[in-house]
Coordinates of C-alpha atoms in Angstrom, one line a residue:
M77 CA 197.2 91.5 200.8
S78 CA 200.7 90.2 201.1
T79 CA 203.5 91.6 199.0
Q80 CA 206.4 89.6 200.4
I81 CA 208.7 88.9 197.5
I82 CA 210.3 85.5 197.1
S83 CA 213.1 86.4 194.8
P84 CA 214.0 84.1 191.9
L85 CA 216.6 86.5 190.7
Q86 CA 220.2 85.2 190.1
V87 CA 223.6 86.7 190.0
R88 CA 226.8 85.4 188.5
A89 CA 229.4 83.9 190.9
S90 CA 231.9 86.4 189.4
N91 CA 230.4 88.8 192.0
L92 CA 232.3 86.7 194.6
Y93 CA 235.7 87.7 193.3
G94 CA 237.5 89.4 196.1
F95 CA 235.1 88.1 198.8
D96 CA 237.7 85.7 200.2
Q97 CA 240.4 88.5 200.2
A98 CA 238.1 90.8 202.0
V99 CA 237.4 88.2 204.7
R100 CA 241.1 87.4 205.1
S101 CA 242.0 91.1 205.4
L102 CA 239.7 91.1 208.5
G103 CA 241.4 88.0 209.9
G104 CA 238.6 85.5 208.9
D105 CA 238.1 82.5 206.7
H106 CA 235.4 82.6 204.0
R107 CA 234.6 78.9 204.0
P108 CA 232.7 78.7 207.3
L109 CA 230.5 81.6 206.1
F110 CA 229.6 79.7 202.9
E111 CA 228.9 76.5 204.9
E112 CA 226.7 78.3 207.4
L113 CA 224.4 79.2 204.5
N114 CA 224.7 75.8 202.9
L115 CA 226.6 77.3 199.9
D116 CA 229.5 75.7 198.1
P117 CA 232.8 77.6 198.8
G118 CA 233.9 76.5 195.3
L119 CA 231.6 79.0 193.7
I120 CA 234.4 81.5 194.0
E121 CA 236.3 79.3 191.5
R122 CA 233.4 79.1 189.0
P123 CA 232.7 82.7 188.0
N124 CA 230.2 81.9 185.3
D125 CA 227.9 79.8 187.6
L126 CA 224.6 81.4 188.6
F127 CA 223.3 81.4 192.2
A128 CA 220.4 83.1 194.0
F129 CA 220.7 86.8 194.7
V130 CA 219.1 86.3 198.1
D131 CA 222.0 84.0 199.0
F132 CA 224.6 86.5 197.8
N133 CA 222.8 89.2 199.9
R134 CA 222.8 86.9 202.9
L135 CA 226.5 86.1 202.5
L136 CA 227.4 89.8 202.5
N137 CA 225.2 90.4 205.6
L138 CA 226.7 87.4 207.4
G139 CA 230.3 88.6 206.6
A140 CA 229.4 92.0 208.0
E141 CA 228.0 90.5 211.2
R142 CA 230.5 87.7 211.9
L143 CA 233.5 90.0 211.1
D144 CA 232.0 93.0 212.9
C145 CA 232.6 95.1 209.8
P146 CA 229.6 97.5 209.0
Y147 CA 231.3 98.4 205.7
F148 CA 232.0 94.8 204.5
G149 CA 230.2 95.3 201.2
V150 CA 232.4 98.3 200.4
L151 CA 235.5 96.2 201.2
C152 CA 234.4 93.3 199.0
A153 CA 233.9 95.7 196.0
K154 CA 237.2 97.4 196.6
M155 CA 239.0 94.0 196.3
H156 CA 236.8 92.7 193.5
E157 CA 238.5 91.6 190.4
S158 CA 236.7 91.2 187.1
A159 CA 236.3 87.7 185.6
P160 CA 239.0 86.9 183.0
F161 CA 236.5 87.5 180.2
D162 CA 233.4 89.3 181.1
T163 CA 231.5 90.5 178.0
F164 CA 229.4 93.1 179.7
L165 CA 232.5 94.7 181.5
Q166 CA 234.5 94.5 178.3
I167 CA 231.8 96.4 176.4
I168 CA 231.9 99.2 179.0
K169 CA 235.7 99.3 178.9
R170 CA 235.9 99.5 175.1
S171 CA 233.3 102.3 174.8
P172 CA 234.5 105.7 173.6
N173 CA 233.3 107.5 176.8
L174 CA 231.1 107.1 179.8
A175 CA 228.0 108.6 178.0
A176 CA 228.3 105.9 175.3
A177 CA 229.0 103.3 178.0
Q178 CA 225.8 104.1 179.8
V179 CA 223.7 103.6 176.6
L180 CA 225.4 100.2 176.0
S181 CA 225.0 99.3 179.7
D182 CA 221.2 99.9 179.4
R183 CA 221.1 97.6 176.4
Y184 CA 223.2 94.7 177.8
R185 CA 222.7 94.9 181.5
G186 CA 220.8 91.6 181.5
L187 CA 224.2 89.9 180.8
E188 CA 225.6 91.2 184.1
S189 CA 222.8 91.1 186.6
E190 CA 219.0 90.4 186.9
V191 CA 219.1 92.5 190.1
T192 CA 220.8 95.9 189.8
F193 CA 221.1 98.6 187.1
F194 CA 222.3 102.2 186.9
K195 CA 220.7 105.4 185.6
V196 CA 222.6 108.6 184.8
V197 CA 220.9 112.0 185.0
T198 CA 222.5 115.4 184.5
E199 CA 221.6 118.6 186.3
Q200 CA 223.5 121.9 187.0
G201 CA 226.7 120.7 185.5
L202 CA 226.8 117.4 187.4
A203 CA 226.3 113.8 186.3
I204 CA 224.5 111.8 189.0
V205 CA 224.7 108.0 188.8
H206 CA 221.8 106.3 190.6
R207 CA 222.0 102.6 191.6
L208 CA 218.5 100.9 191.3
Y209 CA 217.0 97.5 191.8
N210 CA 214.8 95.8 189.2
A211 CA 212.4 95.0 192.1
P212 CA 212.1 96.1 195.7
F213 CA 213.1 93.6 198.4
Q214 CA 211.6 93.2 201.9
F215 CA 214.9 92.3 203.5
D216 CA 218.1 94.2 204.5
T217 CA 220.1 95.0 201.3
R218 CA 222.5 97.6 202.7
Q219 CA 225.7 95.5 202.2
H220 CA 224.7 94.7 198.7
R221 CA 224.0 98.4 198.0
F222 CA 227.5 99.2 199.4
F223 CA 228.9 96.5 197.1
T224 CA 227.2 97.5 193.8
L225 CA 227.7 101.3 194.2
T226 CA 231.4 100.8 195.2
R227 CA 231.9 98.5 192.2
A228 CA 230.6 101.3 189.9
F229 CA 233.0 103.7 191.6
V230 CA 236.0 101.4 191.2
L231 CA 235.0 100.9 187.5
G232 CA 235.1 104.7 187.0
Q233 CA 238.6 104.8 188.3
L234 CA 239.6 102.0 185.9
L235 CA 238.0 103.7 182.9
L236 CA 239.2 107.3 183.6
K237 CA 242.3 107.3 185.8
E238 CA 243.3 105.8 189.1
D239 CA 243.0 109.0 191.1
W240 CA 239.6 109.9 189.8
R241 CA 237.0 110.5 192.5
P242 CA 233.3 111.5 192.5
Q243 CA 232.4 114.7 194.2
S244 CA 230.2 112.8 196.7
V245 CA 228.7 109.4 197.4
S246 CA 225.2 109.0 198.9
F247 CA 223.1 106.1 200.3
S248 CA 219.4 106.0 200.9
F249 CA 219.7 104.1 204.2
S250 CA 221.0 104.9 207.7
Q251 CA 224.7 104.3 208.4
P252 CA 224.9 100.6 209.7
G253 CA 227.8 101.3 212.0
P254 CA 231.0 103.2 212.3
G255 CA 233.5 102.9 209.5
P256 CA 236.1 104.7 207.5
F257 CA 233.7 105.5 204.7
E258 CA 235.2 108.8 203.5
R259 CA 238.7 107.3 203.5
L260 CA 237.5 104.3 201.5
F261 CA 235.8 106.4 198.9
G262 CA 238.2 109.4 199.1
T263 CA 235.2 111.8 199.0
P264 CA 232.3 112.9 201.3
V265 CA 229.8 110.1 202.0
Y266 CA 226.2 110.9 203.0
F267 CA 223.5 108.6 204.5
N268 CA 219.7 108.9 204.6
R269 CA 219.6 110.6 201.2
E270 CA 216.9 110.1 198.5
A271 CA 218.9 107.5 196.5
D272 CA 222.0 105.4 196.3
S273 CA 224.1 107.5 194.0
Y274 CA 227.4 109.3 193.3
C275 CA 228.0 112.5 191.3
F276 CA 230.9 114.0 189.3
P277 CA 231.3 116.8 186.8
E278 CA 229.2 116.3 183.7
E279 CA 232.2 116.9 181.4
D280 CA 233.6 113.6 182.7
L281 CA 230.9 111.8 180.8
Y282 CA 232.5 112.8 177.5
R283 CA 236.2 112.3 178.4
P284 CA 237.8 109.5 176.2
L285 CA 238.2 106.3 178.1
L286 CA 241.7 104.9 178.6
S287 CA 240.7 101.5 177.3
S288 CA 238.4 102.5 174.4
D289 CA 238.7 100.4 171.2
E290 CA 236.1 100.9 168.5
E291 CA 237.0 97.8 166.5
L292 CA 236.9 95.5 169.5
L293 CA 233.7 97.1 170.7
D294 CA 232.0 96.1 167.4
I295 CA 233.1 92.4 167.9
L296 CA 231.9 92.4 171.5
Q297 CA 228.5 93.9 170.6
S298 CA 228.0 91.1 168.0
H299 CA 228.8 88.5 170.7
A300 CA 226.5 90.3 173.2
E301 CA 223.6 90.3 170.8
Q302 CA 223.8 86.5 170.7
L303 CA 224.0 86.2 174.4
K304 CA 221.2 88.7 175.0
K305 CA 218.7 86.2 173.4
H306 CA 219.2 84.0 176.4
F307 CA 218.4 86.8 178.9
E308 CA 215.2 88.1 177.4
L309 CA 212.1 88.5 179.5
G310 CA 210.2 85.9 177.4
G311 CA 207.8 88.4 176.0
K312 CA 206.4 89.3 179.4
L313 CA 205.2 92.9 179.7
Q314 CA 204.7 93.2 183.4
P315 CA 208.4 93.2 184.4
V316 CA 209.2 95.9 181.8
V317 CA 206.3 98.1 182.9
R318 CA 207.3 97.6 186.6
K319 CA 210.8 98.7 185.9
L320 CA 209.7 101.9 184.0
I321 CA 207.3 102.7 186.9
Q322 CA 210.2 102.5 189.4
Q323 CA 212.3 104.8 187.2
G324 CA 209.6 107.4 186.7
L325 CA 207.8 107.6 190.1
S326 CA 209.8 110.4 191.7
S327 CA 209.7 112.6 188.6
G328 CA 206.0 112.1 188.0
N329 CA 206.5 110.1 184.8
A330 CA 204.9 106.9 185.9
D331 CA 201.3 107.2 184.7
L332 CA 199.7 105.0 181.9
H333 CA 200.2 107.7 179.3
Q334 CA 203.9 108.3 180.0
I335 CA 204.7 104.6 180.2
S336 CA 202.9 104.0 176.9
I337 CA 205.0 106.6 175.2
L338 CA 208.2 105.0 176.5
L339 CA 207.0 101.6 175.2
K340 CA 205.7 103.1 171.9
M341 CA 202.3 101.5 172.6
H342 CA 198.8 102.8 172.7
P343 CA 197.6 103.1 176.3
R344 CA 194.7 100.7 175.6
A345 CA 197.1 98.2 174.1
L346 CA 199.3 98.4 177.1
Q347 CA 196.4 97.9 179.4
R348 CA 195.1 94.9 177.4
G349 CA 198.6 93.3 177.5
L350 CA 198.8 93.6 181.3
I351 CA 195.3 92.3 181.7
K352 CA 196.3 89.2 179.7
E353 CA 199.1 88.7 182.4
G354 CA 196.5 89.0 185.2
I355 CA 197.0 92.6 186.4
T356 CA 195.8 96.1 185.5
F357 CA 198.1 99.1 185.2
K358 CA 196.5 100.7 188.2
A359 CA 197.1 97.7 190.3
L360 CA 200.7 97.3 189.2
L361 CA 201.4 101.0 189.9
L362 CA 199.9 100.7 193.4
Q363 CA 201.8 97.4 194.0
T364 CA 205.1 99.0 192.9
R365 CA 204.6 102.1 195.0
M366 CA 203.8 100.0 198.1
E367 CA 206.8 97.7 197.6
I368 CA 209.2 100.7 197.3
A369 CA 207.5 102.3 200.4
Q370 CA 208.1 99.1 202.4
D371 CA 211.7 99.0 201.3
L372 CA 212.3 102.6 202.4
L373 CA 210.4 102.2 205.7
L374 CA 212.5 99.2 206.5
N375 CA 215.9 100.3 205.3
S376 CA 216.1 104.0 205.8
D377 CA 215.2 106.8 208.3
I378 CA 213.8 109.2 205.8
S379 CA 210.5 110.8 206.7
L380 CA 207.1 109.7 205.6
T381 CA 206.6 112.9 203.7
E382 CA 209.8 112.2 201.7
I383 CA 208.8 108.6 201.0
S384 CA 205.4 109.8 199.8
E385 CA 207.0 112.2 197.4
L386 CA 209.5 109.6 196.1
I387 CA 206.7 107.3 195.1
G388 CA 204.7 109.9 193.4
Y389 CA 202.1 111.1 196.0
S390 CA 201.5 114.8 196.2
E391 CA 200.2 114.6 199.8
L392 CA 201.2 112.5 202.8
S393 CA 197.6 111.8 203.7
A394 CA 197.0 110.2 200.3
F395 CA 200.0 108.0 200.7
S396 CA 199.0 107.0 204.2
R397 CA 195.4 106.0 203.1
A398 CA 196.7 104.0 200.2
F399 CA 199.3 102.2 202.4
K400 CA 196.7 101.3 205.0
R401 CA 194.2 100.0 202.4
F402 CA 197.0 97.9 200.9
L403 CA 198.5 96.4 204.1
N404 CA 195.8 97.1 206.8
L405 CA 198.3 99.1 208.8
S406 CA 199.5 102.7 208.8
P407 CA 203.1 103.3 207.6
E408 CA 204.1 104.1 211.1
D409 CA 202.5 101.0 212.6
W410 CA 204.0 98.8 209.8
R411 CA 207.5 100.1 210.4
T412 CA 207.2 99.6 214.2
Q413 CA 205.9 96.1 213.7
K414 CA 208.7 95.1 211.3
L415 CA 211.5 96.6 213.4
K416 CA 210.5 94.9 216.6

């Protein structure tokens, strides 16, 4: 069974703001990079255009390779400027605090990206911001992960104060090469951790934002509700369930009962809805687990035991058997074959 994903997901060209500046700062020219990938360099001037996420990811990877800059995605995000009027970003900026901003971010994230979203959890006095994908990808996304997590970090500085820093930044993949990561973030940076994330004191979630504006926020939300209609999933259940499974796997909240509660559906109704779309819950759960496992095997150095725990298996042997049934290779052999 093949699980290779051909991604139809799109991103807005506003993500390219700062790309040309980052390239110039390294002594390069952005136009040949675009042309090598058959992309229009003029996309930078059309922030509301949509283009394929896979092309954006390839562009970041190509920049890192051609300019010999392992931290290229970080650099692009540090130089990123928001579009002149970006409804999603304006909603975040006008929120009363980060906690409220997170709630609104969950509601309107489809206006910003079909690819990435953020989840905030609190534990032991810390707020931990996790960067997540709406679907796993079977290609190298390290530069894009650098880019998105750094953008969130820069936004935190914009919303709170310029000298604000998280306590630490973590990435779930191995360090792609030498670079001034701690200087760029101004805080300890760790690789090969369980997730792409950063953490800060929980109390910062409730600090008033410098740019909050209740009246303007109401206007922006009315506008966003109209825009949101154009980004709905078309009534499809499978993408919603897949996303909830991804979010709940590591905490053990990804079974049929738990997902049904989150969707306010009876388990049998959820199962029937998925069957109408050509898949059972059990098959979707397995598919999602295996896609995440492949992503971690390809893009990180974490152990098989850690991977099995992250995708909800209580024993490594159970994970290994499921993986081999799914792909006809053991996890070790699959990783070796793909990394040749």
